[in-house]
Structure formats: structure tokens, C-alpha cells
Short mmCIF file of C-alpha atoms in Angstrom, two decimals:
data_model
loop_
_atom_site.label_atom_id
_atom_site.label_comp_id
_atom_site.label_asym_id
_atom_site.label_seq_id
_atom_site.Cartn_x
_atom_site.Cartn_y
_atom_site.Cartn_z
CA UNK A 15 12.05 -7.83 28.73
CA UNK A 16 9.75 -8.24 25.70
CA UNK A 17 10.63 -6.55 22.40
CA UNK A 18 7.66 -4.17 22.54
CA UNK A 19 8.51 -3.05 26.10
CA UNK A 20 12.14 -2.43 25.21
CA UNK A 21 11.29 -0.40 22.16
CA UNK A 22 8.59 1.61 23.92
CA UNK A 23 11.20 2.46 26.57
CA UNK A 24 13.71 3.62 23.94
CA UNK A 25 11.08 5.61 22.06
CA UNK A 26 9.90 7.24 25.28
CA UNK A 27 13.48 8.22 26.10
CA UNK A 28 13.95 9.67 22.60
CA UNK A 29 10.70 11.64 22.86
CA UNK A 30 11.76 12.95 26.29
CA UNK A 31 15.08 14.06 24.81
CA UNK A 32 13.27 15.91 22.02
CA UNK A 33 11.03 17.56 24.58
CA UNK A 34 13.99 18.70 26.66
CA UNK A 35 15.55 20.17 23.52
CA UNK A 36 12.23 21.83 22.67
CA UNK A 37 12.15 19.90 19.39
CA UNK A 38 8.96 17.95 20.01
CA UNK A 39 6.32 18.95 17.48
CA UNK A 40 2.55 18.89 17.96
CA UNK A 41 -0.43 18.31 15.68
CA UNK A 42 -3.36 20.64 16.32
CA UNK A 43 -6.42 19.94 14.13
CA UNK A 44 -8.08 23.00 12.65
CA UNK A 45 -11.87 23.29 12.45
CA UNK A 46 -12.78 24.88 9.15
CA UNK A 47 -15.17 27.82 8.99
CA UNK A 48 -18.29 25.94 7.88
CA UNK A 49 -18.11 23.54 10.83
CA UNK A 50 -17.55 26.03 13.65
CA UNK A 51 -21.08 25.48 14.86
CA UNK A 52 -20.50 21.73 14.98
CA UNK A 53 -17.46 21.73 17.27
CA UNK A 54 -19.37 19.80 19.93
CA UNK A 55 -19.90 16.95 17.49
CA UNK A 56 -16.56 16.80 15.70
CA UNK A 57 -15.66 13.52 17.35
CA UNK A 58 -18.70 11.85 15.84
CA UNK A 59 -18.70 10.55 12.29
CA UNK A 60 -22.19 10.14 10.88
CA UNK A 61 -21.54 6.86 9.14
CA UNK A 62 -25.23 6.43 8.38
CA UNK A 63 -24.84 9.03 5.64
CA UNK A 64 -22.77 6.65 3.56
CA UNK A 65 -24.58 4.82 0.78
CA UNK A 66 -23.81 1.12 1.01
CA UNK A 67 -24.50 -1.84 -1.28
CA UNK A 68 -24.58 -5.61 -1.02
CA UNK A 69 -23.38 -6.45 -4.56
CA UNK A 70 -21.40 -5.02 -7.48
CA UNK A 71 -23.01 -1.91 -8.96
CA UNK A 72 -22.77 -0.49 -12.49
CA UNK A 73 -20.73 2.41 -11.10
CA UNK A 74 -18.04 -0.05 -9.99
CA UNK A 75 -17.17 -0.73 -13.62
CA UNK A 76 -15.72 2.76 -13.99
CA UNK A 77 -12.90 1.65 -11.69
CA UNK A 78 -11.73 -0.92 -14.27
CA UNK A 79 -12.94 0.45 -17.63
CA UNK A 80 -10.89 3.15 -19.36
CA UNK A 81 -10.42 4.57 -22.85
CA UNK A 82 -7.35 5.57 -24.82
CA UNK A 83 -7.17 7.56 -28.02
CA UNK A 84 -6.49 5.79 -31.31
CA UNK A 85 -3.21 7.69 -31.65
CA UNK A 86 -2.08 6.48 -28.20
CA UNK A 87 -3.24 2.98 -29.07
CA UNK A 88 -1.21 2.93 -32.31
CA UNK A 89 1.91 4.26 -30.60
CA UNK A 90 1.57 1.62 -27.90
CA UNK A 91 1.26 -1.18 -30.44
CA UNK A 92 4.32 0.06 -32.33
CA UNK A 93 6.20 0.75 -29.08
CA UNK A 94 6.75 4.37 -30.15
CA UNK A 95 7.98 6.57 -27.26
CA UNK A 96 5.31 8.98 -26.06
CA UNK A 97 5.37 11.98 -23.75
CA UNK A 98 1.66 11.62 -23.05
CA UNK A 99 0.73 14.74 -25.00
CA UNK A 100 -1.90 13.12 -27.23
CA UNK A 101 -4.98 15.14 -26.28
CA UNK A 102 -8.16 14.26 -28.14
CA UNK A 103 -11.57 15.80 -27.50
CA UNK A 104 -14.15 13.19 -26.63
CA UNK A 105 -17.24 14.98 -27.92
CA UNK A 106 -19.81 12.59 -29.32
CA UNK A 107 -18.47 9.61 -27.38
CA UNK A 108 -21.82 8.37 -26.13
CA UNK A 109 -21.81 4.68 -26.94
CA UNK A 110 -21.76 2.78 -23.63
CA UNK A 111 -21.34 -0.65 -25.16
CA UNK A 112 -17.87 -1.94 -24.38
CA UNK A 113 -15.49 -1.98 -27.29
CA UNK A 114 -17.77 -0.30 -29.84
CA UNK A 115 -17.13 3.39 -29.25
CA UNK A 116 -16.18 5.75 -32.09
CA UNK A 117 -12.95 5.13 -33.94
CA UNK A 118 -10.91 7.80 -32.18
CA UNK A 119 -11.09 5.85 -28.90
CA UNK A 120 -10.54 2.31 -27.74
CA UNK A 121 -11.98 0.98 -24.51
CA UNK A 122 -9.94 -1.29 -22.28
CA UNK A 123 -10.46 -3.34 -19.15
CA UNK A 124 -7.83 -2.59 -16.52
CA UNK A 125 -5.99 -5.56 -15.11
CA UNK A 126 -3.00 -3.48 -14.04
CA UNK A 127 -4.28 -1.24 -11.24
CA UNK A 128 -4.31 -1.56 -7.46
CA UNK A 129 -7.93 -0.58 -6.82
CA UNK A 130 -8.62 -4.04 -5.42
CA UNK A 131 -12.11 -3.31 -4.08
CA UNK A 132 -13.27 -0.87 -6.75
CA UNK A 133 -13.74 1.87 -4.14
CA UNK A 134 -12.33 4.68 -6.28
CA UNK A 135 -15.73 4.95 -7.99
CA UNK A 136 -17.95 4.16 -4.98
CA UNK A 137 -20.79 6.71 -4.55
CA UNK A 138 -20.00 7.20 -0.85
CA UNK A 139 -16.35 8.01 -1.62
CA UNK A 140 -17.28 10.33 -4.47
CA UNK A 141 -19.94 12.13 -2.46
CA UNK A 142 -17.61 12.58 0.53
CA UNK A 143 -14.99 14.20 -1.68
CA UNK A 144 -17.57 16.36 -3.50
CA UNK A 145 -19.20 17.52 -0.27
CA UNK A 146 -15.85 18.44 1.26
CA UNK A 147 -14.67 20.37 -1.79
CA UNK A 148 -17.97 22.25 -2.00
CA UNK A 149 -17.83 23.22 1.67
CA UNK A 150 -14.11 23.84 2.18
CA UNK A 151 -12.43 23.94 -1.22
CA UNK A 152 -9.12 22.11 -0.94
CA UNK A 153 -8.78 23.21 2.69
CA UNK A 154 -5.82 25.11 4.19
CA UNK A 155 -2.70 24.30 2.20
CA UNK A 156 0.34 23.77 4.35
CA UNK A 157 2.26 21.06 6.14
CA UNK A 158 0.42 19.18 8.87
CA UNK A 159 2.55 20.85 11.55
CA UNK A 160 1.69 24.33 10.31
CA UNK A 161 -1.91 24.59 9.09
CA UNK A 162 -2.70 21.58 6.89
CA UNK A 163 -3.99 19.30 9.65
CA UNK A 164 -7.76 19.44 10.17
CA UNK A 165 -10.39 17.50 12.06
CA UNK A 166 -11.02 15.57 8.79
CA UNK A 167 -7.44 14.30 8.95
CA UNK A 168 -7.89 13.43 12.62
CA UNK A 169 -11.06 11.44 11.92
CA UNK A 170 -9.23 9.49 9.24
CA UNK A 171 -6.29 8.78 11.56
CA UNK A 172 -8.66 7.54 14.27
CA UNK A 173 -10.50 5.24 11.88
CA UNK A 174 -7.22 3.75 10.61
CA UNK A 175 -5.88 3.26 14.14
CA UNK A 176 -9.08 1.40 14.99
CA UNK A 177 -8.82 -0.71 11.83
CA UNK A 178 -5.23 -1.68 12.63
CA UNK A 179 -5.92 -2.08 16.37
CA UNK A 180 -3.21 0.40 17.26
CA UNK A 181 -3.21 3.24 19.76
CA UNK A 182 -2.84 5.97 17.15
CA UNK A 183 -1.98 6.73 13.54
CA UNK A 184 -0.09 9.38 11.59
CA UNK A 185 -1.16 10.42 8.09
CA UNK A 186 1.46 11.08 5.43
CA UNK A 187 1.03 12.45 1.89
CA UNK A 188 1.87 9.06 0.32
CA UNK A 189 2.78 5.53 1.29
CA UNK A 190 6.29 6.23 -0.02
CA UNK A 191 6.68 9.22 2.30
CA UNK A 192 5.29 7.17 5.21
CA UNK A 193 8.08 4.60 4.88
CA UNK A 194 10.67 7.34 4.45
CA UNK A 195 9.42 9.24 7.51
CA UNK A 196 9.43 6.15 9.71
CA UNK A 197 12.92 4.99 8.72
CA UNK A 198 14.46 8.41 9.26
CA UNK A 199 12.70 8.80 12.63
CA UNK A 200 13.90 5.31 13.58
CA UNK A 201 17.48 6.32 12.90
CA UNK A 202 17.03 9.37 15.11
CA UNK A 203 16.46 7.16 18.16
CA UNK A 204 20.08 6.03 18.13
CA UNK A 205 21.30 9.60 17.66
CA UNK A 206 19.12 11.03 20.43
CA UNK A 207 20.10 8.36 22.97
CA UNK A 208 23.83 8.36 22.17
CA UNK A 209 26.34 10.36 24.13
CA UNK A 210 27.37 13.34 22.03
CA UNK A 211 24.82 12.45 19.33
CA UNK A 212 27.30 10.08 17.72
CA UNK A 213 26.16 6.51 18.35
CA UNK A 214 28.82 3.85 18.75
CA UNK A 215 28.43 0.55 16.92
CA UNK A 216 26.64 -0.99 19.89
CA UNK A 217 24.28 2.00 20.13
CA UNK A 218 23.29 1.87 16.46
CA UNK A 219 20.10 0.27 15.20
CA UNK A 220 20.29 -2.93 13.16
CA UNK A 221 17.65 -3.04 10.42
CA UNK A 222 16.93 -6.37 8.72
CA UNK A 223 15.07 -6.01 5.44
CA UNK A 224 13.62 -8.57 3.00
CA UNK A 225 15.47 -8.40 -0.31
CA UNK A 226 12.21 -7.78 -2.21
CA UNK A 227 10.93 -4.96 -0.02
CA UNK A 228 9.42 -1.92 -1.69
CA UNK A 229 11.69 0.85 -2.96
CA UNK A 230 10.35 3.29 -0.35
CA UNK A 231 11.61 1.05 2.46
CA UNK A 232 15.01 0.71 0.82
CA UNK A 233 15.32 4.45 0.17
CA UNK A 234 14.23 5.23 3.73
CA UNK A 235 16.89 2.91 5.16
CA UNK A 236 19.54 4.43 2.89
CA UNK A 237 18.61 7.90 4.13
CA UNK A 238 18.81 6.69 7.74
CA UNK A 239 22.21 5.15 6.95
CA UNK A 240 23.50 8.59 5.95
CA UNK A 241 22.87 9.67 9.54
CA UNK A 242 25.36 6.96 10.57
CA UNK A 243 22.86 5.70 13.11
CA UNK A 244 21.79 2.39 11.55
CA UNK A 245 23.32 -0.71 10.00
CA UNK A 246 21.47 -2.42 7.20
CA UNK A 247 21.19 -6.19 6.66
CA UNK A 248 19.33 -7.84 3.77
CA UNK A 249 17.89 -11.32 4.18
CA UNK A 250 16.85 -13.61 1.35
CA UNK A 251 13.24 -13.29 0.31
CA UNK A 252 11.01 -14.80 3.01
CA UNK A 253 13.93 -16.97 4.16
CA UNK A 254 13.49 -17.27 7.92
CA UNK A 255 16.57 -19.46 8.33
CA UNK A 256 18.72 -16.75 6.80
CA UNK A 257 17.06 -14.06 8.90
CA UNK A 258 17.53 -16.11 12.06
CA UNK A 259 21.22 -16.56 11.27
CA UNK A 260 21.68 -12.82 10.71
CA UNK A 261 19.83 -11.97 13.93
CA UNK A 262 21.79 -14.53 15.92
CA UNK A 263 25.15 -13.14 14.79
CA UNK A 264 24.17 -9.50 15.43
CA UNK A 265 25.38 -8.10 18.76
CA UNK A 266 23.45 -4.83 18.60
CA UNK A 267 20.61 -4.54 21.12
CA UNK A 268 18.25 -2.44 18.99
CA UNK A 269 17.02 -4.71 16.21
CA UNK A 270 14.28 -4.03 13.65
CA UNK A 271 12.84 -6.38 11.04
CA UNK A 272 10.90 -4.73 8.23
CA UNK A 273 9.02 -6.49 5.46
CA UNK A 274 6.26 -6.05 2.95
CA UNK A 275 3.28 -8.06 4.17
CA UNK A 276 2.03 -8.83 0.65
CA UNK A 277 4.75 -8.32 -1.94
CA UNK A 278 3.70 -5.99 -4.72
CA UNK A 279 5.50 -7.71 -7.61
CA UNK A 280 5.47 -11.39 -6.68
CA UNK A 281 2.10 -11.51 -4.96
CA UNK A 282 3.28 -13.71 -2.09
CA UNK A 283 2.85 -13.16 1.64
CA UNK A 284 5.54 -12.64 4.25
CA UNK A 285 5.80 -15.66 6.60
CA UNK A 286 4.01 -13.86 9.43
CA UNK A 287 3.77 -16.83 11.81
CA UNK A 288 7.51 -17.51 11.67
CA UNK A 289 8.31 -13.80 11.94
CA UNK A 290 6.31 -13.66 15.15
CA UNK A 291 8.23 -16.66 16.52
CA UNK A 292 11.55 -15.02 15.65
CA UNK A 293 10.38 -11.81 17.29
CA UNK A 294 9.85 -13.68 20.56
CA UNK A 295 13.31 -15.22 20.28
CA UNK A 296 15.30 -12.12 19.28
CA UNK A 297 13.20 -9.26 20.73
CA UNK A 298 13.16 -7.15 17.57
CA UNK A 299 10.73 -4.46 16.51
CA UNK A 300 8.46 -5.92 13.80
CA UNK A 301 7.46 -3.44 11.08
CA UNK A 302 5.27 -4.34 8.12
CA UNK A 303 4.36 -2.41 5.01
CA UNK A 304 0.75 -3.50 4.54
CA UNK A 305 0.14 -1.44 1.41
CA UNK A 306 -1.36 -4.31 -0.58
CA UNK A 307 -2.94 -6.14 2.34
CA UNK A 308 -4.96 -3.35 3.95
CA UNK A 309 -8.71 -3.81 3.25
CA UNK A 310 -7.87 -6.86 1.12
CA UNK A 311 -7.09 -9.36 3.89
CA UNK A 312 -8.72 -10.13 7.22
CA UNK A 313 -12.37 -10.38 8.17
CA UNK A 314 -12.75 -6.64 8.73
CA UNK A 315 -10.12 -5.62 6.18
CA UNK A 316 -7.49 -5.04 8.85
CA UNK A 317 -4.84 -6.52 6.60
CA UNK A 318 -2.32 -9.33 6.60
CA UNK A 319 -1.71 -9.19 10.36
CA UNK A 320 -5.43 -9.70 10.97
CA UNK A 321 -5.50 -12.52 8.41
CA UNK A 322 -2.73 -14.34 10.28
CA UNK A 323 -4.09 -13.38 13.72
CA UNK A 324 -0.93 -11.59 14.82
CA UNK A 325 -1.97 -7.94 15.08
CA UNK A 326 -0.57 -7.66 18.63
CA UNK A 327 2.81 -8.92 17.46
CA UNK A 328 3.17 -6.28 14.73
CA UNK A 329 4.61 -3.17 16.36
CA UNK A 330 4.34 -0.74 13.44
CA UNK A 331 2.00 -1.04 10.47
CA UNK A 332 2.66 1.23 7.50
CA UNK A 333 0.15 1.46 4.70
CA UNK A 334 -1.34 3.44 1.88
CA UNK A 335 -4.74 4.73 0.86
CA UNK A 336 -3.86 4.57 -2.83
CA UNK A 337 -4.47 0.84 -3.24
CA UNK A 338 -7.64 -0.88 -1.96
CA UNK A 339 -9.01 2.37 -0.46
CA UNK A 340 -9.09 3.83 -3.97
CA UNK A 341 -7.84 7.23 -2.77
CA UNK A 342 -4.43 8.73 -1.99
CA UNK A 343 -2.15 9.06 1.01
CA UNK A 344 -0.08 7.02 3.43
CA UNK A 345 -0.26 6.22 7.13
CA UNK A 346 1.71 4.81 10.04
CA UNK A 347 -0.35 2.95 12.66
CA UNK A 348 1.59 2.92 15.93
CA UNK A 349 1.62 3.98 19.58
CA UNK A 350 1.20 7.61 20.64
CA UNK A 351 4.87 7.87 21.59
CA UNK A 352 5.96 6.58 18.18
CA UNK A 353 3.65 9.10 16.56
CA UNK A 354 5.21 11.94 18.55
CA UNK A 355 8.65 10.83 17.48
CA UNK A 356 7.80 10.43 13.78
CA UNK A 357 5.93 13.73 13.51
CA UNK A 358 8.94 15.45 15.10
CA UNK A 359 11.74 13.69 13.20
CA UNK A 360 10.24 12.22 10.00
CA UNK A 361 11.49 14.63 7.35
CA UNK A 362 9.20 13.48 4.53
CA UNK A 363 6.23 14.11 6.84
CA UNK A 364 7.46 17.39 8.30
CA UNK A 365 8.38 19.02 4.99
CA UNK A 366 5.40 17.85 2.89
CA UNK A 367 2.09 19.62 2.41
CA UNK A 368 -0.72 17.71 4.06
CA UNK A 369 -3.31 15.90 1.94
CA UNK A 370 -6.19 18.15 0.78
CA UNK A 371 -9.33 17.98 2.92
CA UNK A 372 -11.46 16.36 0.14
CA UNK A 373 -8.94 13.49 -0.05
CA UNK A 374 -9.06 12.98 3.71
CA UNK A 375 -12.87 12.98 3.63
CA UNK A 376 -12.96 10.55 0.72
CA UNK A 377 -10.46 8.20 2.37
CA UNK A 378 -12.44 8.23 5.60
CA UNK A 379 -15.54 7.20 3.66
CA UNK A 380 -13.51 4.44 1.96
CA UNK A 381 -12.43 3.06 5.34
CA UNK A 382 -16.06 2.86 6.49
CA UNK A 383 -17.27 1.30 3.23
CA UNK A 384 -14.40 -1.22 3.10
CA UNK A 385 -15.20 -2.42 6.62
CA UNK A 386 -18.96 -2.66 6.06
CA UNK A 387 -19.18 -4.00 2.51
CA UNK A 388 -17.45 -7.27 3.36
CA UNK A 389 -18.79 -8.82 0.15
CA UNK A 390 -16.17 -6.85 -1.79
CA UNK A 391 -13.36 -8.85 -0.20
CA UNK A 392 -15.25 -12.07 -0.90
CA UNK A 393 -15.75 -11.03 -4.54
CA UNK A 394 -12.05 -10.23 -4.88
CA UNK A 395 -10.98 -13.62 -3.52
CA UNK A 396 -13.59 -15.29 -5.74
CA UNK A 397 -11.77 -13.80 -8.72
CA UNK A 398 -8.52 -15.23 -7.36
CA UNK A 399 -10.18 -18.64 -7.26
CA UNK A 400 -11.54 -18.11 -10.79
CA UNK A 401 -8.04 -17.45 -12.12
CA UNK A 402 -6.64 -20.50 -10.33
CA UNK A 403 -9.41 -22.74 -11.68
CA UNK A 404 -9.12 -21.45 -15.25
CA UNK A 405 -5.32 -21.61 -15.51
CA UNK A 406 -4.17 -24.16 -12.94
CA UNK A 407 -1.61 -21.61 -11.71
CA UNK A 408 -1.46 -21.73 -7.88
CA UNK A 409 -1.69 -18.00 -7.23
CA UNK A 410 -2.07 -16.97 -3.59
CA UNK A 411 -3.30 -13.38 -3.86
CA UNK A 412 -4.94 -10.86 -6.25
CA UNK A 413 -1.44 -10.01 -7.49
CA UNK A 414 -0.39 -12.36 -10.28
CA UNK A 415 3.16 -12.16 -11.55
CA UNK A 416 4.05 -14.25 -14.60
CA UNK A 417 7.73 -14.16 -15.53
CA UNK A 418 8.75 -14.23 -19.19
CA UNK A 419 12.43 -13.43 -18.81
CA UNK A 420 13.16 -10.98 -21.60
CA UNK A 421 12.05 -7.40 -22.10
CA UNK A 422 11.14 -8.08 -25.74
CA UNK A 423 8.80 -10.94 -24.81
CA UNK A 424 7.22 -8.90 -22.02
CA UNK A 425 6.49 -5.98 -24.35
CA UNK A 426 5.11 -8.28 -27.06
CA UNK A 427 2.76 -9.95 -24.60
CA UNK A 428 1.53 -6.57 -23.37
CA UNK A 429 0.79 -5.50 -26.95
CA UNK A 430 -1.09 -8.72 -27.66
CA UNK A 431 -3.27 -8.14 -24.62
CA UNK A 432 -3.86 -4.57 -25.77
CA UNK A 433 -5.26 -5.90 -29.04
CA UNK A 434 -7.69 -7.98 -26.97
CA UNK A 435 -8.80 -4.82 -25.11
CA UNK A 436 -6.89 -5.52 -21.88
CA UNK A 437 -4.70 -2.90 -20.20
CA UNK A 438 -1.72 -4.81 -18.80
CA UNK A 439 1.69 -3.18 -19.01
CA UNK A 440 5.04 -4.97 -19.09
CA UNK A 441 7.00 -4.64 -15.86
CA UNK A 442 10.62 -3.96 -16.73
CA UNK A 443 13.88 -2.96 -15.04
CA UNK A 444 14.50 -1.05 -12.84
CA UNK A 445 11.18 -2.09 -11.25
CA UNK A 446 12.41 -5.69 -11.43
CA UNK A 447 15.96 -7.03 -11.85
CA UNK A 448 17.36 -7.54 -15.38
CA UNK A 449 16.24 -10.78 -17.08
CA UNK A 450 13.27 -11.19 -14.76
CA UNK A 451 10.77 -9.09 -16.69
CA UNK A 452 7.20 -9.89 -15.86
CA UNK A 453 5.02 -10.83 -18.77
CA UNK A 454 2.46 -8.97 -16.81
CA UNK A 455 1.58 -8.08 -13.30
CA UNK A 456 -2.11 -8.85 -13.30
CA UNK A 457 -4.08 -7.25 -10.49
CA UNK A 458 -7.58 -8.53 -9.84
CA UNK A 459 -10.43 -6.43 -8.50
CA UNK A 460 -13.80 -6.98 -6.87
CA UNK A 461 -15.20 -5.00 -9.83
CA UNK A 462 -14.04 -7.69 -12.26
CA UNK A 463 -16.51 -10.42 -13.10
CA UNK A 464 -15.91 -14.11 -13.72
CA UNK A 465 -16.55 -13.36 -17.40
CA UNK A 466 -13.78 -10.72 -17.37
CA UNK A 467 -11.34 -13.27 -15.99
CA UNK A 468 -12.46 -15.88 -18.53
CA UNK A 469 -11.85 -13.47 -21.41
CA UNK A 470 -8.45 -12.49 -20.02
CA UNK A 471 -7.28 -16.09 -19.57
CA UNK A 472 -8.58 -16.94 -23.05
CA UNK A 473 -6.46 -14.12 -24.48
CA UNK A 474 -3.47 -15.30 -22.48
CA UNK A 475 -3.85 -18.93 -23.50
CA UNK A 476 -3.05 -18.20 -27.14
CA UNK A 477 0.60 -17.49 -26.29
CA UNK A 478 1.10 -18.82 -22.75
CA UNK A 479 1.35 -22.43 -21.68
CA UNK A 480 -0.50 -22.41 -18.35
CA UNK A 481 0.67 -25.94 -17.55
CA UNK A 482 4.34 -24.98 -17.75
CA UNK A 483 3.83 -21.83 -15.70
CA UNK A 484 1.72 -23.67 -13.15
CA UNK A 485 4.35 -26.32 -12.53
CA UNK A 486 7.11 -23.71 -12.12
CA UNK A 487 5.13 -21.00 -10.36
CA UNK A 488 6.87 -19.86 -7.20
CA UNK A 489 4.21 -20.23 -4.54
CA UNK A 490 5.12 -19.01 -1.06
CA UNK A 491 4.41 -21.99 1.19
CA UNK A 492 3.31 -19.62 3.95
CA UNK A 493 0.63 -18.00 1.82
CA UNK A 494 -3.04 -18.68 2.30
CA UNK A 495 -6.29 -17.32 0.97
#
């Protein structure tokens, strides 16, 4: 029996057990007061209302241009600890020319964010949020299972399910909580199907996780481990030989492989083609965290699975709306049975207040814009090509991680970039292991121009030898543009 069929059978049995115990929870979308007269049309999203463009607009720059006060700037340069309490009134700050505002502020270009398409400042996203807040305020505040789930949330779930080519989707407050909810719900399968709710070793679930997976995956697995329903195996980063060996030696029937699709710190892709081949061989459930791939990769922005043409082979796709969507929130694209299980057993979903209605409305607009304005993805990958051409470093994604090795060097490099009006922070432990500090984690955006990248690389070249980095840069051989 194929992996997907086996897992759907187990999930269905777990859901049936919850139903028999009267523990199955339901989502019932509320229709807010100002749309009561539109109930007949709630399933229709008037996408024609969204303002769309065919090239970068001036408003896009606000997604990558920021200002900091002079006092914050000085503290940063001197590496003086700050609690973030430097509040300076910005009255009189009217000069729009970059880098020439009044002395109390300094303007910077962001190369450290995750707003890959510049959608956080898109007029359609802003207007959707403004319209929703004017009509409904923040919406009913409560968990999704109580009163926080509205038809705005349902529309967003439907659009994400369609994007990911999955039967359904469950919204979570954050991408972190989405991974936590899924892992805990996964562990519940073993408990629900075991005799006496105490799974034996053979009844437990074996989870195989890439060693560089995001902290939310690791924390979710650890929480599931506390239920004594899963066993946790770590395979070397993108090492399919190691993963195959671990899978081959594992006698447990219920196997799950979970991996980031595009790794947030190293900027390399998971070897999707080989993972699919291993899935056929070992019949495991394939779960990807597509946080950094959603809207960035694939013709329609469907993510890394679409890019590698293996959407049908990915069983569960977890993602976030806080990266390329430019908004906030997390989601789990899955089957309807999986959704029932997660919404009934995923603690971080059950016990969290649902996202405010304006956020759901804004994110729904972002999904539509990201799919339609395909030029944004092209512009983003053009910037990747610009960086490659200017530096000779064989980067494979918009995430560029340059390793210095010491915390002191990383901080010094960040301060030098600050002097050149670039916001790039040093990535230090515990985000990365000791002695592997990133000089910077550069994140490119469709809102950046070729000139922005030229200025950044010029600033870098004064204290970085691109030739040395290029020859030693760890390029994932499975990656592709």
C-alpha cells in the first residue's frame, strides 16, 4: 500500500476515535454583522477589486527602506546594549531623498527581512486590511474553535489550499504554532490507535528530521516526544544516504520525514527529487515546511514542491504568511481528515486566539496578488542573478549566508554595513551553532533594484574577498533557480 493511503487510513482511524470519544472539534465560520446581507455571496471573492501592477512601484520601496534614530544608530555602532526604548518624534522629517534626512534620523536599505516580494506595502494588501478594520474592527477575539473563525479566515484557507493543490488548509496564528500544532497532533495518532493509550515501540511514530530544520519543527517534535508517542531521528543536512540508512534500519511502520524546503539560514533547497524517491521506497509521510519557498518558487508561487514538480508527493505542506506574503500567520495545507485531527489535537492551534480579521483579509489579498503579479518572482530571481554575477558566489536562492566564523567579525561586518546605510544584522548563537556566525544573512527582495545590489556588493567588497568565499561556498547540488 502506498504511503499516502496508509497514512490516510491511520488518520481516519484516529479521527473516528476522537469522534467516538466526542473529542472531535469543528470550525464554524462566523459572518460578521456588516456582511449579513451578503451571505449568498460569501463563497465568492471579488478579485477584480484588487489593484495590480506590472512593474515595481514607488510604494514598494517602503518595504525595504526604514529609518532609525541617531541615538539608536550610535548605540548600534558602539555595540551598546539597548532595550529599544529610544523614542524620537519625527516631526519635520519631510526629505524624501534617501540618506539626506535630518540629523536625528538615518535611513537604511533593508537586506535582512523576509518580505521577498515586497507585498507588505502593496496597495491591494493595505486596502484590504484598511477596509476590513473599518468595517469590522479587529473582528471577534477568541480562539478559532470558539468565536475567532470567520468567513474571511475560510476564504484565506481556501485560497491557500488551492495554491498548494491540497484538499484543505488550516490557519494558525504563526508559522511556529503551525509546526507545533502539526507535530503534537501527529503524536496523538499513535496514542489514539494504541491499546490503552500507551503505544508500544512498534506502535510509535518514527520522525526523521533534517539537522538544520527550523526551531519550530524541533520544538514541536520535542513536545510530541513528551507524550511518549514518537521517536526522533536526526539525519545529516540534506544527506539522503544517511536518511536512507536510518529509514532502512527502522522497524516502526509509521514513518515521517520532515524538512525545511528552503533552509532559512543556509539558503539551500532540500533534495526534493531524492526525497520523493525515498518516499516510494520506504512509504513515509513527507512533510515540508515551505515558509521561505511559498510565493517565491514555482510558476504560480506554489512553492518548492511546485518548482520541483512533486506537489502530489508532498503529503503535508506547512507555511507562513509572514515571509513572501508580507503579512502574518501560519497554515497547514493537508487533507480534510488531517485538518480535523489537527484542529482537535493541535494544542498551539486550539489554545491560541485566531488572527484578527484585517490580517486574514490582507493575507487573502496577498495570495491573489502573489499569484497574478508573476513579474515579482522574476524580479526577485533577477536580483539573485545580479548578486551571483557581481560577486561570483554561486548562491541558489534569495537567502545568502556568508560565514565569518567569529562573533566579533560578524558584529564588525554588520557595523560596517550600517555605516554604508545597509541594515544587515549579525546572526549569532543560539540561532546558529557556536563558531559558525554568519557575517550576514542577506535576504533579497523584488523591491530591490540592480543598483541596490551593486551598492551592497561594493560595500561588502571592501572587507570581503568574494573569490575566496565563492570557491568555498557550500552550494547544495540539488538546488536550482
